[in-house]
Amino acid sequence: MSAPELSGLGSLRYLWRQLTSMRTALILLLLLGIAAIPGSLLPQRTQNPMKVREYFTNDPTLAQWLDRFKFFDVYGSPWFSAIYLLLFISLIGCVLPRSWEHAKAIRAKPVLTPKNLDRMDFYRTIDTTSALDSAEAWLKKNRFRIQRNADSISAEKGYSRETGNVLFHLSLIVILIGIALSSSLGMNGSAIVNVGERFINTPTSYDNLTTGRFFSSESLQHFTITADKFVAQYNPITNAPEDYTLSTTISKSVGGSSEKKVLKVNSPLTFGSTRVYLQANGYSPIVTVTDQSGTVVFQGPVPFLPQDANLTSTGAIKVPDAQPQIGFIGSFVPTIDRSSSRGAFSAFPEALDPRLLVSVWEGDLQMDSGIPQSVYRLDTNKMARIGLKEMKLNETYSYGVGTITFNGFTPWVNLQIVRDPGKQYALIGSILAILGLLTSLFTRQRRIWVKVGKKVEIAGLAKNAIDGLESELNDLTDWIERFNEKEIEQERRRK
Amino acid sequence: MSSSQLAYLSNNLVYSSLFVFTLSFFLFAIETAWSVRADRENGVFDRARTEKFARIAIALMTLAFLLLFGGVLARALSAHRVPWGNMYEFSITGALAFTGAYLVALRKYNLRWLGLPISIAVLLVLGTAITLLYRPSAPLVPALKSTWLVVHVSAAIISGGVFLLANTIAATYLIIERMESRGGRNAWAKRLPTLETLDQLSYRLVAFVFPLWTFAIIAGAIWAESAWGRYWGWDPKETWAFITWVAYAAYLHARVTAGWKGKKAAWLCLLAGSTFLFNYVYVNVWGTGRHTYSGL
Ligand code: HEM
């Protein structure tokens, strides 16, 4: 096909028409499906940054190439966004005019009866000459839209097929709007909170926080959550968790009236458009550290990160106020067990027989160097190890320049806090999409014509491949014939 | 009976049903093979000779269905919940629904010819479940304790079963089509419906179940919103559910709008079905992501 000679505006119009054709929309949808594949086969930064790092160490050259084309951030990559933006534009351009046309078509009369009815999918003739009245009665009974002419009837039914179709595509646009709202106005953050402590919803309370482009921190909802009590139930045979329950006291403002609430995995707390989820849990050993003179230089719970399903957890305790500075690399084992190959490890996630293992480091913690440090890791570059100990509850270990006491432990919970202003649109859009889909898939749109001449011609045309039209036409034929027989009967009686 | 006894019973019942399904498969295969030979020898298909085999095969399949039903029931009782908390259970319940649908349809329609492909499909699903996906019976992890487990997973199971059925029919279509284009059907294939009917049948199944699949995905998204704090996160399982959705949408569009039929449509149907199977096997066994309740 040779492209027509086009001027500037003309070619723009040509492009627009191409982009907004149904076929292009369909191809773009397929492309979106294909473009989604690499993201499910390669590790993604947003989901699994560790695996991505692993990929880089295992095969640096390939990883660099993949990274150049954003294969580790597929769903945020320019090419993925380009496809769905084009799809978005194409859908709008395709559906809006179509809706408009459909709105007109709904009010319009059925099309005129064509000349050659025998070209239709279904065609038959009856040997009578009167049929229009009876046909009209049948068509009305079956709720067809009818246009009656002198010698023919043109009828149509099933407009809701196109209504469903238009509804489906419009609701896809609603979903896309919802997604756009969420990503530009939403936020998503998480914070580890020790049981017994209070979380205040301000940007500084978060361990990490990502916000949409147009999110302002003033729109953070005001609330506080105090973690009162956390209960985790585990299966004694498989060790698998069975239930997590966090009892909280919540308040809509600092110092405002408070309320008791329970937070569980499948039932988040809701504050306006913000929801709070219970995502993970672990243990914070509680320790007291003193210096040589016996002065307490550190006291309190320190969250450790779980390393396995039985919650063997590791972390760091940093004591910048001690002279010299002291740091501990620790490992918390909720239920101690030992093997020759693994040493001490946890045999059950509940703290039945807890131990705290620490190695003590002395030197410079480098906390003032300006480089952000992980609170779970100790930078031992400028430190020297001066002790090693496994402690039972309430045991104190003295390492020469001070002491550490293992006072106890408290669970911590990881709260995920999400504001997603577009999700209602996405939900409404998807419900409408299903409704539209059902209507358009299961409605038969068809036209029926009845024409009288030397004999009666009946013809039908179905718009989609669902059958049923043939039996409908049989019905109509039967009806007309029976009607005519009755007429003849009556005629005879009258004579 | 205690939980562990029930779980043990369930395993035995599932194994037995696999065994009986295998017997039924062999009989269906013999029936088919005989009719092929009869065809080659004299061109006349002797129904009486194979009738008995077909009947025994179906009786065996019914027995296997009952055994599997017992297995699924015992599993549910042992874990005190719906029998689809992980991929193993998802598969055995799916196989049960799939066979049940076939046996019911058999009473109304002449679908005996589907016996062989159906038993192959069931053997594959059950075999995969037992060898690759098996997990001991256990209560649910907290994320799964939700009404959505019933809604989301049963919609996924039914959709999966029907997609599989549509695929089986589309594959049959392609085989028969090839046969016809090479000079006519073998005798055993003569009792199969016309190509037109096969084509329509697979289309209808897909059109029937596509909205349900859409619903399964949306129910998953609503659940994900309340369990994981986001309704969509491009988790591998979500991604492939979307890809399957796109593939079947393309199939429906191609049929309704572009008028695709027959061979082209059957290939597209197979392609779409394979994205579902890929999700089922690959993402569960080798994939990562949050959807790893398969516990592998
Ligand atoms: C957008 C969100 C979701 C999508 C698109 C989705 C998709 C699917 C699909 C396609 C299956 C069928 C099995 C297969 O093909 O392998 C499935 C099964 C299942 N889904 Fe989801 N799902 C979603 C959310 C969830 C959530 C939030 C949960 C639970 C917290 C969940 C739990 C399950 C379970 C337990 C099964 C059965 C078997 C298994 O994979 O272990 N799904 N889902």
Coordinates of C-alpha atoms in Angstrom, one line a residue, chain A residues 113-114 117 124 126 128-136 138-139 147-155 447-453 455-460 473 476-477 480:
Chain A
T113 CA -34.6 -2.7 4.1
P114 CA -31.9 -3.5 1.6
L117 CA -32.4 -9.8 1.0
R124 CA -36.1 -17.8 3.5
I126 CA -43.0 -18.2 2.7
T128 CA -48.2 -16.0 1.3
T129 CA -48.6 -12.4 0.7
S130 CA -49.6 -10.9 4.0
A131 CA -47.1 -11.0 6.8
L132 CA -46.3 -7.5 8.0
D133 CA -48.9 -7.3 10.8
S134 CA -48.2 -10.6 12.2
A135 CA -44.4 -10.1 11.9
E136 CA -44.7 -6.7 13.6
W138 CA -43.9 -10.9 16.9
L139 CA -41.1 -8.4 16.7
Q147 CA -39.2 0.5 11.3
R148 CA -42.3 -0.2 9.2
N149 CA -42.5 0.8 5.6
A150 CA -45.1 0.2 2.9
D151 CA -43.9 -3.2 1.9
S152 CA -41.4 -4.2 4.5
I153 CA -40.3 -4.2 8.1
S154 CA -36.8 -3.5 9.3
A155 CA -36.0 -4.5 12.8
R447 CA -31.2 -7.4 12.3
I448 CA -34.3 -9.0 10.8
W449 CA -36.1 -7.9 7.7
V450 CA -39.5 -9.0 6.4
K451 CA -40.6 -8.0 3.0
V452 CA -43.8 -8.7 1.1
G453 CA -44.0 -9.0 -2.7
K455 CA -44.1 -14.0 -1.6
V456 CA -42.9 -13.1 1.8
E457 CA -39.1 -12.8 2.3
I458 CA -37.5 -13.1 5.7
A459 CA -33.8 -12.4 6.2
G460 CA -31.5 -12.0 9.2
L473 CA -36.1 -16.9 12.4
L476 CA -40.9 -16.0 13.4
T477 CA -41.7 -18.1 10.3
I480 CA -46.4 -15.9 10.6

